[in-house]
PDB file of C-alpha atoms in Angstrom:
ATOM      1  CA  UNK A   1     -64.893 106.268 -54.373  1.00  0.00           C
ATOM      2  CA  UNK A   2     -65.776 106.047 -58.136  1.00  0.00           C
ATOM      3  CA  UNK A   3     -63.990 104.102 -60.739  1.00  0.00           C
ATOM      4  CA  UNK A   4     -62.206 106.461 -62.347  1.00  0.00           C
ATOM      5  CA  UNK A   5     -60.536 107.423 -59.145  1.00  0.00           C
ATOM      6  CA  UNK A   6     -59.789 103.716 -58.611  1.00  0.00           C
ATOM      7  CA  UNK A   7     -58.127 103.509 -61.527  1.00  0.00           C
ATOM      8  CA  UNK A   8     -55.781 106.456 -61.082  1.00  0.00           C
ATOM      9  CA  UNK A   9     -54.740 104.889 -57.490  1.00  0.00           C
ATOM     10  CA  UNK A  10     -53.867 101.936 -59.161  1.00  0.00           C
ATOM     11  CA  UNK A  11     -51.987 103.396 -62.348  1.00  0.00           C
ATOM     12  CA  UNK A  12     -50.408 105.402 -59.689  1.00  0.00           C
ATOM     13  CA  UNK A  13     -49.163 102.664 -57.955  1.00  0.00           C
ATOM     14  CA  UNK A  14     -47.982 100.221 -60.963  1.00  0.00           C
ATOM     15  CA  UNK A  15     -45.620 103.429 -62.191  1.00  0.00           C
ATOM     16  CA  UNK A  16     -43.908 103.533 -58.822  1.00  0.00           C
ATOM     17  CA  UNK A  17     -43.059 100.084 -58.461  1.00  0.00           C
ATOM     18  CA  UNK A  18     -42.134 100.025 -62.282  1.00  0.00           C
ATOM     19  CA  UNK A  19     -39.978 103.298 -61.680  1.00  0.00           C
ATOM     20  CA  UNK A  20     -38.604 100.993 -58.392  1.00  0.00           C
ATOM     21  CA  UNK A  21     -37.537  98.531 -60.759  1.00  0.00           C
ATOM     22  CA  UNK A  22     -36.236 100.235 -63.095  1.00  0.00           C
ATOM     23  CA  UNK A  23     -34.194 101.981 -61.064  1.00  0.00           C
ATOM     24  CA  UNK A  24     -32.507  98.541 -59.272  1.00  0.00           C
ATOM     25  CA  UNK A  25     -32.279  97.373 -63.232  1.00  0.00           C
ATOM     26  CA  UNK A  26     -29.866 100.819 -64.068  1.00  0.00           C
ATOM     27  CA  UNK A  27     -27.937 100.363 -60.813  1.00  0.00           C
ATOM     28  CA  UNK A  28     -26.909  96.581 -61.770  1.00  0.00           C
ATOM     29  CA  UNK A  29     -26.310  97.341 -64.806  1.00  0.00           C
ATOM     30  CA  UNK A  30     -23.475 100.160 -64.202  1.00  0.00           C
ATOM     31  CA  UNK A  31     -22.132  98.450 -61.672  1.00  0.00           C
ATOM     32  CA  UNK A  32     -21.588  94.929 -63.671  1.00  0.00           C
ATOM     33  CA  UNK A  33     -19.895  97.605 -66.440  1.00  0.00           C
ATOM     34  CA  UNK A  34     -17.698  98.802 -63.887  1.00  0.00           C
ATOM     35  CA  UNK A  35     -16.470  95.179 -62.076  1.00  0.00           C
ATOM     36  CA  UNK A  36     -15.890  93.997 -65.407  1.00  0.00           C
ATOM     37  CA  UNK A  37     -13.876  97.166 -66.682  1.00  0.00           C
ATOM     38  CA  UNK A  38     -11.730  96.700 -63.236  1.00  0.00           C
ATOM     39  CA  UNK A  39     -11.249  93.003 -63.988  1.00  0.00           C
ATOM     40  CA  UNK A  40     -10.094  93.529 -67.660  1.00  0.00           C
ATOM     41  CA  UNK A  41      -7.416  96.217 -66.587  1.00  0.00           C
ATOM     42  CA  UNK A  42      -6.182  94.244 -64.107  1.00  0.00           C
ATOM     43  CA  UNK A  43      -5.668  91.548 -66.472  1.00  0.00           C
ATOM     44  CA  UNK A  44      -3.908  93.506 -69.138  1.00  0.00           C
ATOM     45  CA  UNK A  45      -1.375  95.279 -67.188  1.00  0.00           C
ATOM     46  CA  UNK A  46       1.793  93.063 -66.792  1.00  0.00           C
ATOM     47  CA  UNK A  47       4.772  94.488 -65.650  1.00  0.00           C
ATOM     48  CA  UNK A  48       8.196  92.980 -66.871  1.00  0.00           C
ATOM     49  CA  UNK A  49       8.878  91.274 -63.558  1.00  0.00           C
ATOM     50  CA  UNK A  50       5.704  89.064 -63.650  1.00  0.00           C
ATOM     51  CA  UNK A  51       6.732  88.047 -67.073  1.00  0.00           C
ATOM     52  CA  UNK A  52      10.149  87.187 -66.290  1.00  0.00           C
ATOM     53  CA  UNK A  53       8.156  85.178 -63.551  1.00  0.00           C
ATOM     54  CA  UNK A  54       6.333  83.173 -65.583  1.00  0.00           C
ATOM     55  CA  UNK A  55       8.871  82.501 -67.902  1.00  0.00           C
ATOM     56  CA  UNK A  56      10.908  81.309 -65.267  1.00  0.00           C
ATOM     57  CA  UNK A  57       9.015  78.318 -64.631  1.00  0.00           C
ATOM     58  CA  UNK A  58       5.748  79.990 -63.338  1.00  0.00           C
ATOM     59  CA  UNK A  59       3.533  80.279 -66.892  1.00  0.00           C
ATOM     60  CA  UNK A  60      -0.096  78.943 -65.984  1.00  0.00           C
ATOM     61  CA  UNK A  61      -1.141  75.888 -67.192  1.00  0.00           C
ATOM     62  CA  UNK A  62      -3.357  76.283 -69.624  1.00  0.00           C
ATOM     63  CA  UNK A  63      -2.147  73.356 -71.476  1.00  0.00           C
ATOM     64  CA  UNK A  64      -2.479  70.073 -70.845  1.00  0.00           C
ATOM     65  CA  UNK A  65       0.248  68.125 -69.566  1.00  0.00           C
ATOM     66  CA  UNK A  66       1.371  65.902 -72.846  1.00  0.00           C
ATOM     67  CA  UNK A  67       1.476  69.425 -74.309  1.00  0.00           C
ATOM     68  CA  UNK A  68       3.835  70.613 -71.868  1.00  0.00           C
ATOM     69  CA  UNK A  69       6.663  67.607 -73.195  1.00  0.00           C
ATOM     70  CA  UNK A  70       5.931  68.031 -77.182  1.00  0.00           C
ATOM     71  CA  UNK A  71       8.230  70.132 -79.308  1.00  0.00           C
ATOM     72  CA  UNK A  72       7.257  73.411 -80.847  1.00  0.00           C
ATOM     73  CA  UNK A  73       6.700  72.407 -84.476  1.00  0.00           C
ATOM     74  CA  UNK A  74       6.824  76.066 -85.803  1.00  0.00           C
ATOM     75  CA  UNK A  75      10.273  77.339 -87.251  1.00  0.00           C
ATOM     76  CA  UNK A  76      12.255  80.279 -85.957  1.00  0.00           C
ATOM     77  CA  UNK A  77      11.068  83.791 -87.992  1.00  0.00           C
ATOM     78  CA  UNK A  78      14.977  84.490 -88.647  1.00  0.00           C
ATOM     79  CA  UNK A  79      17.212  82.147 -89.888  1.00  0.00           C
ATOM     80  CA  UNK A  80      20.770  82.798 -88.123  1.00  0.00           C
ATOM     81  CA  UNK A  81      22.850  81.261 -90.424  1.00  0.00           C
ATOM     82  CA  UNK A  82      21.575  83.660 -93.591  1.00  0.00           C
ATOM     83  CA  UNK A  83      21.409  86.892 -91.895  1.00  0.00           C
ATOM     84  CA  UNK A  84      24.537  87.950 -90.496  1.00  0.00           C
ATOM     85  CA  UNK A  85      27.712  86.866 -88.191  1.00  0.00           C
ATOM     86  CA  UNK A  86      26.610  84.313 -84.972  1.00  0.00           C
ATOM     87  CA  UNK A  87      28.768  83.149 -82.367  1.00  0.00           C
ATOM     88  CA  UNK A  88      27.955  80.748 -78.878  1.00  0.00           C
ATOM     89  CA  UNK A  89      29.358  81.946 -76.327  1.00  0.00           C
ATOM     90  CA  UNK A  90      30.930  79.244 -74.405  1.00  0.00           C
ATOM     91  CA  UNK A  91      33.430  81.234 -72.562  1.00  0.00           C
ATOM     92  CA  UNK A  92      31.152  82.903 -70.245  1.00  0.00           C
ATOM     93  CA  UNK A  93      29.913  79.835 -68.605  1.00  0.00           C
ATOM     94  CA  UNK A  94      33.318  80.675 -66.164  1.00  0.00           C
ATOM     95  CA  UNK A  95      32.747  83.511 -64.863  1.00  0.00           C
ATOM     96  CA  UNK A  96      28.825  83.241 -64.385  1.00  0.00           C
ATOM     97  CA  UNK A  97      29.879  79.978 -62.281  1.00  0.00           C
ATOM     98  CA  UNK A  98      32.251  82.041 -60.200  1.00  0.00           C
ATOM     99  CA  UNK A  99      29.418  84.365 -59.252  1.00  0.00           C
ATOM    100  CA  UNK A 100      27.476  81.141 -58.551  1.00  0.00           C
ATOM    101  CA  UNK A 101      29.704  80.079 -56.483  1.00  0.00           C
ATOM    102  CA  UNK A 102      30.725  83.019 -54.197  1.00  0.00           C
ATOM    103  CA  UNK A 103      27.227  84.395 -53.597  1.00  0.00           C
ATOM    104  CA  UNK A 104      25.947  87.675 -54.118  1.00  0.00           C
ATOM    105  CA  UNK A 105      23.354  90.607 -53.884  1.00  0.00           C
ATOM    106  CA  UNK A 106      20.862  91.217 -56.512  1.00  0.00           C
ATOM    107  CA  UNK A 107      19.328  94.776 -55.689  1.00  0.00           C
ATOM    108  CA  UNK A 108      18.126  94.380 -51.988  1.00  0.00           C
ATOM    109  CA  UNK A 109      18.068  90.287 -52.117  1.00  0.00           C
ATOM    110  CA  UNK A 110      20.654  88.063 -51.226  1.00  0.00           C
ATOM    111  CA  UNK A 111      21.446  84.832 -53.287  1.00  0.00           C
ATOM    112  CA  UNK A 112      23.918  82.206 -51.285  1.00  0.00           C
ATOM    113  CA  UNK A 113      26.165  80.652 -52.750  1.00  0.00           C
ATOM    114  CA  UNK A 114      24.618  78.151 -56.130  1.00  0.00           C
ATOM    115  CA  UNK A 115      25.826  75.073 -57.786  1.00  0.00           C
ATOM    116  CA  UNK A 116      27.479  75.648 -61.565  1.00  0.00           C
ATOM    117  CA  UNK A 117      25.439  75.766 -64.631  1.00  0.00           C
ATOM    118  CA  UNK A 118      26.322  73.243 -67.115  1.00  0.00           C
ATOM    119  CA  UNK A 119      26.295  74.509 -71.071  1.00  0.00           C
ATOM    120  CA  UNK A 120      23.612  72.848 -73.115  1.00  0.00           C
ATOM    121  CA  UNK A 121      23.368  73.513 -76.892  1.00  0.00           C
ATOM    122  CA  UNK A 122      19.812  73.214 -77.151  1.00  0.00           C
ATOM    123  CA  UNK A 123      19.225  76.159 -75.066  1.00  0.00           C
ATOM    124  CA  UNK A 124      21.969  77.626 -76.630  1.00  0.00           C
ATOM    125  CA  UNK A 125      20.699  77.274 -80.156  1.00  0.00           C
ATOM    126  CA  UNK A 126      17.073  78.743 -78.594  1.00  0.00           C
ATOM    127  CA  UNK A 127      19.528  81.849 -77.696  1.00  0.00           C
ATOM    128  CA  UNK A 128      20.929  82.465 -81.156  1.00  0.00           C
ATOM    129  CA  UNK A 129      17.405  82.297 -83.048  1.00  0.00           C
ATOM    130  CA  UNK A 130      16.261  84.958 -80.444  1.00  0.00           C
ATOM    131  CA  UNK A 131      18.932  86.947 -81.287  1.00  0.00           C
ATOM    132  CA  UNK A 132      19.155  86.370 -84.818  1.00  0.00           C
ATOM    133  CA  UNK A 133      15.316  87.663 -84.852  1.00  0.00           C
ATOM    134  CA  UNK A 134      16.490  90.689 -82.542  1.00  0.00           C
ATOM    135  CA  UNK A 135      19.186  91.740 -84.574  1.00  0.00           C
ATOM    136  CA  UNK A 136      17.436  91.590 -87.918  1.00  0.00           C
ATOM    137  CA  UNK A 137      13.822  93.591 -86.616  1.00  0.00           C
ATOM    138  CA  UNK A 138      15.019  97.400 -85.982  1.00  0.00           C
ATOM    139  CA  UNK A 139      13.242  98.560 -82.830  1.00  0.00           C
ATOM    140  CA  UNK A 140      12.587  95.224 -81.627  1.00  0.00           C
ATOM    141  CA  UNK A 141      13.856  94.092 -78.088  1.00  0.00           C
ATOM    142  CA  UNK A 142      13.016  91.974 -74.923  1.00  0.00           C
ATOM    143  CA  UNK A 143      11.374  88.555 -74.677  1.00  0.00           C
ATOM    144  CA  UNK A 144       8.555  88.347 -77.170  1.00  0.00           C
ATOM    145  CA  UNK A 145       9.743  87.010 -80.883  1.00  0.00           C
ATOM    146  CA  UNK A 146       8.644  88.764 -83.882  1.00  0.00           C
ATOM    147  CA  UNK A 147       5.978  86.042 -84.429  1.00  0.00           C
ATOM    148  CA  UNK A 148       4.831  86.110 -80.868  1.00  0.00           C
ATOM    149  CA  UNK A 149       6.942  83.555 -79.544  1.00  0.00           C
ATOM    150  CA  UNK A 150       7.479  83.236 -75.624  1.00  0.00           C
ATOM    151  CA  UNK A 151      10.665  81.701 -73.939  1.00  0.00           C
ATOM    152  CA  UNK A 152       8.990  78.606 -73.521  1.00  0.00           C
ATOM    153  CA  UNK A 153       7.999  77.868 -77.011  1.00  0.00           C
ATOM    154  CA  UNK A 154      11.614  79.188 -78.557  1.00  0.00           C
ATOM    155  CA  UNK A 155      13.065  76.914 -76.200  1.00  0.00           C
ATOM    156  CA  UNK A 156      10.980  73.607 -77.296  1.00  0.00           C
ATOM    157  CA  UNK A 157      11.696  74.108 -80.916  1.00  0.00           C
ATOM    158  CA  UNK A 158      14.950  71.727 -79.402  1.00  0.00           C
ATOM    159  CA  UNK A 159      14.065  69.935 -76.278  1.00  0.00           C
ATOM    160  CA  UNK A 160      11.616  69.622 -73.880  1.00  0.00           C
ATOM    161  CA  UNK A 161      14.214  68.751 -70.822  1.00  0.00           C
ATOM    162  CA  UNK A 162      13.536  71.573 -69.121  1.00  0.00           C
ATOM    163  CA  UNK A 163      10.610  72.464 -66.773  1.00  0.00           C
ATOM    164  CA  UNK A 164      12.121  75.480 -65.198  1.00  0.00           C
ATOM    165  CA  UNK A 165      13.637  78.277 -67.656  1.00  0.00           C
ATOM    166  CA  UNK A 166      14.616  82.349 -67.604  1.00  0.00           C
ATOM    167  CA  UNK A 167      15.768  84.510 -70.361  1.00  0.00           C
ATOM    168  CA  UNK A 168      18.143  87.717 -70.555  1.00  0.00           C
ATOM    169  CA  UNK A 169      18.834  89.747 -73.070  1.00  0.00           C
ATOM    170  CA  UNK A 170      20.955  92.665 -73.820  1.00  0.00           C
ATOM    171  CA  UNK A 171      21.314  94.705 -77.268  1.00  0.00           C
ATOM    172  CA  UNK A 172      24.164  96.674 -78.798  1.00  0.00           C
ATOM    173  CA  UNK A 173      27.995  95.729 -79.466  1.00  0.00           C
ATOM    174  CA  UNK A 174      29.219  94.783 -76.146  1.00  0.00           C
ATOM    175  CA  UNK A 175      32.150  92.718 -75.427  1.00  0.00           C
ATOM    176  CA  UNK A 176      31.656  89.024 -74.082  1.00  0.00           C
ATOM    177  CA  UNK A 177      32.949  89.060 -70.673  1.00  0.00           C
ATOM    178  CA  UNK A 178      30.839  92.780 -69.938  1.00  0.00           C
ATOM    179  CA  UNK A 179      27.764  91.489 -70.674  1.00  0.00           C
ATOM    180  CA  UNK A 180      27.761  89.784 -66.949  1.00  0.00           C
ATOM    181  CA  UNK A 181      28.299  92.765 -65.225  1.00  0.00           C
ATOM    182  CA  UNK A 182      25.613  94.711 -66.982  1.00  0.00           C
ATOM    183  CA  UNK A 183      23.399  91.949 -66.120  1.00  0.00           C
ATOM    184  CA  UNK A 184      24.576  91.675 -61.974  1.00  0.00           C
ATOM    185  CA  UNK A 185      24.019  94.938 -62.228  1.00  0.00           C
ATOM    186  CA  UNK A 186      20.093  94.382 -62.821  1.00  0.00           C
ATOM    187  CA  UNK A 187      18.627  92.873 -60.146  1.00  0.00           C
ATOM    188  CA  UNK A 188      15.792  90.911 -62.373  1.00  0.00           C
ATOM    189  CA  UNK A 189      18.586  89.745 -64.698  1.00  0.00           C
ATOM    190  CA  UNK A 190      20.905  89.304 -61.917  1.00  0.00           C
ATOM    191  CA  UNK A 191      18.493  86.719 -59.903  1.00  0.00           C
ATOM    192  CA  UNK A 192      18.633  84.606 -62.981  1.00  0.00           C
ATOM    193  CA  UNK A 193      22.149  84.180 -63.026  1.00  0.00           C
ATOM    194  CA  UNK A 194      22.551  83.625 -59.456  1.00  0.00           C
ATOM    195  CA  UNK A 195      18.771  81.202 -58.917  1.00  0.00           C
ATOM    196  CA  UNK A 196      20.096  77.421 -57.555  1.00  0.00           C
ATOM    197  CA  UNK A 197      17.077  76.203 -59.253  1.00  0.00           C
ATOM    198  CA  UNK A 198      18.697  76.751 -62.992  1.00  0.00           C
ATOM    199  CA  UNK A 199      21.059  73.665 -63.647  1.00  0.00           C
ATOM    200  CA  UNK A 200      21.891  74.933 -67.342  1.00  0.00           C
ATOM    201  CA  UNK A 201      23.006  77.859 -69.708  1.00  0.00           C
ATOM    202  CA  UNK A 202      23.266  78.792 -73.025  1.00  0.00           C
ATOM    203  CA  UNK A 203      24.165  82.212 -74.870  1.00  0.00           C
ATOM    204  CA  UNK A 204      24.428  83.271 -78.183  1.00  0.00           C
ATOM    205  CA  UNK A 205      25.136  86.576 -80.090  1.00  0.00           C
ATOM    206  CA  UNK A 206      24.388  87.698 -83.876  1.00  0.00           C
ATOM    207  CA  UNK A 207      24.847  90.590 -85.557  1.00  0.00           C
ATOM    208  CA  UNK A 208      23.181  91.837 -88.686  1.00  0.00           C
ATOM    209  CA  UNK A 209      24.900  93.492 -91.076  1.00  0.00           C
ATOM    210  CA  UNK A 210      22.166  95.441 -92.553  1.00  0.00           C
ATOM    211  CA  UNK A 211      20.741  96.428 -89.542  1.00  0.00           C
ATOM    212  CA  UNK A 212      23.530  96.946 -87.544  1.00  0.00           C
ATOM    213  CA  UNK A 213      22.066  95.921 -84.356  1.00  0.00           C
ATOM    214  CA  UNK A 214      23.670  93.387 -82.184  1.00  0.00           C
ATOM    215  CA  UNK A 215      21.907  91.018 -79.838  1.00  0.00           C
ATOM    216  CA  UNK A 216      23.574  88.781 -76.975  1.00  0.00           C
ATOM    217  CA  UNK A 217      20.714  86.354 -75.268  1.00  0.00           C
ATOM    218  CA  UNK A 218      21.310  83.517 -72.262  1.00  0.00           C
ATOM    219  CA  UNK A 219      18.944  81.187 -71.425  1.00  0.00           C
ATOM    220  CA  UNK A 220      18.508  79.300 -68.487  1.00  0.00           C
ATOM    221  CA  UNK A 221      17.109  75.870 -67.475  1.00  0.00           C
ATOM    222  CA  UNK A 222      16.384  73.293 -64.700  1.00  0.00           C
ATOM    223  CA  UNK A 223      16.127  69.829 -66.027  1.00  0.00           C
ATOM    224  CA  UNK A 224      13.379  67.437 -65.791  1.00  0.00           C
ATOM    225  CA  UNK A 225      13.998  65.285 -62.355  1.00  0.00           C
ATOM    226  CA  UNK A 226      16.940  67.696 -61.595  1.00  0.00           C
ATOM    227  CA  UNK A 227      17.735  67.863 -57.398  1.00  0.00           C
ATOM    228  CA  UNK A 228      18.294  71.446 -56.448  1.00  0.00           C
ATOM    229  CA  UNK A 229      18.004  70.680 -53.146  1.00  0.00           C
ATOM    230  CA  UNK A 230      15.460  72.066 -50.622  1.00  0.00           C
ATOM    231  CA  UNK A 231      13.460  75.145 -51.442  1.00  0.00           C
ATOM    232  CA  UNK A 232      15.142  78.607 -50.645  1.00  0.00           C
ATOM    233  CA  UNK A 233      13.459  81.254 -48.872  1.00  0.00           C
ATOM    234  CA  UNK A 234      13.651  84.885 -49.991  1.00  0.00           C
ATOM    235  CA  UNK A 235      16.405  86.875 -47.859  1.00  0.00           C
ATOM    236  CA  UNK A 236      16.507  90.636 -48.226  1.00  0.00           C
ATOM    237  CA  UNK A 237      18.765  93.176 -46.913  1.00  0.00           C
ATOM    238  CA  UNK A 238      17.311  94.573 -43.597  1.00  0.00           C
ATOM    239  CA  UNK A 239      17.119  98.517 -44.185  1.00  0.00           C
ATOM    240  CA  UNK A 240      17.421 100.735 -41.101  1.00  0.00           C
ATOM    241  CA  UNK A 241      14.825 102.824 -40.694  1.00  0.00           C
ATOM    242  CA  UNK A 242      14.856 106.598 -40.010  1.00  0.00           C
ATOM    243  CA  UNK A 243      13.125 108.102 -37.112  1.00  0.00           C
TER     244      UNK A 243
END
């Protein structure tokens, strides 16, 4: 065999294994693109169950733990008292506590029967700033403040008693006592109301004059060290099924 033919063997050769490689190179690559695309969409789609979930005492800790007892420095984005009328509404601390007390359905889950809320102006106050900032931003709603505030962090601008906490919010004029059944009549907002683990409430409403948008906003909390009693399994209503 002569030299030259050698040489073609072996150039022959070093472009298959190269063309092997490259090959098992491409493949990695596209599918390390594709895991990670998977993995980022997963983590940006959040329904507003799972953040009612984590804002009801089930936020990751990313924190440390001192953290989690400091007060929010920052200042509420709307000041309540220079934008328009604000109430607390005291008053519907009876009739949530009936509801408590009696039991009820929420959608297809059934809540037994709950010790009363106490009212705490802390949480309170935390309402009316939400709703102050609500009621002054047209086209603004739900849980997320104009400057990016969570529940959590509206809620230590006051206190850092609570470890356990839950949010509802309704917007337009509605009278006082109505706002409670259009929230049992949500099954997310109605499991806050009726949760045993929530020992406190406070609610607020503002209205903006130049707006003319109306926000009413309860908040809930479990204090620090607070018995509850034993953990509650989930009960559901059993649906027949049809054969």
């Amino acid at each position: 065999m002569s030299v030259l033919t050698k040489l073609t063997e072996i150039l022959k050769n070093f472009i298959s294994i190269n063309s092997l490689f490259l090959s098992f190179c491409l493949f990695f690559a596209l599918h390390s693109c594709k895991s990670t695309e998977s993995q980022t969409q997963g983590l940006e789609i959040t329904s507003s169950e799972q953040i009612r979930g984590q804002q009801a005492g089930k936020k990751p800790r990313a924190n440390s733990k001192s953290s989690a007892r400091e007060l929010n420095p920052t200042p509420p984005p709307v000041d309540p008292g220079s934008t328009g009328k604000s109430e607390y509404l005291t008053e519907l601390l009876s009739p949530i506590n009936s509801e408590r007390a009696n039991g009820r359905n929420c959608g297809n889950e059934i809540f037994d029967p709950a010790s009363k809320l106490d009212w705490n102006n802390d949480l309170a106050l935390a309402a009316l700033e939400h709703a102050a900032d609500l009621s002054y931003h047209s086209g603004m709603r739900g849980h997320v403040g104009s400057d990016s505030s969570r529940v959590i962090e509206r809620i230590r601008r006051h206190t850092t008693e609570f470890n356990n906490f839950a949010e509802n919010v309704v917007m337009g004029r509605i009278q006082t006592e109505n706002t409670v059944t259009v929230f049992l009549n949500s099954p997310g907002h109605c499991r806050n109301i009726m949760n045993h683990v929530y020992t406190h409430f406070g609610a607020a409403r503002h209205y903006n004059p130049e707006t003319g948008r109306t926000a009413t906003v309860y908040k809930f909390g479990r204090k620090r060290g607070a018995d509850t009693g034993p953990r509650r399994e989930r009960k559901f209503i059993k649906v027949k099924e049809e054969y």
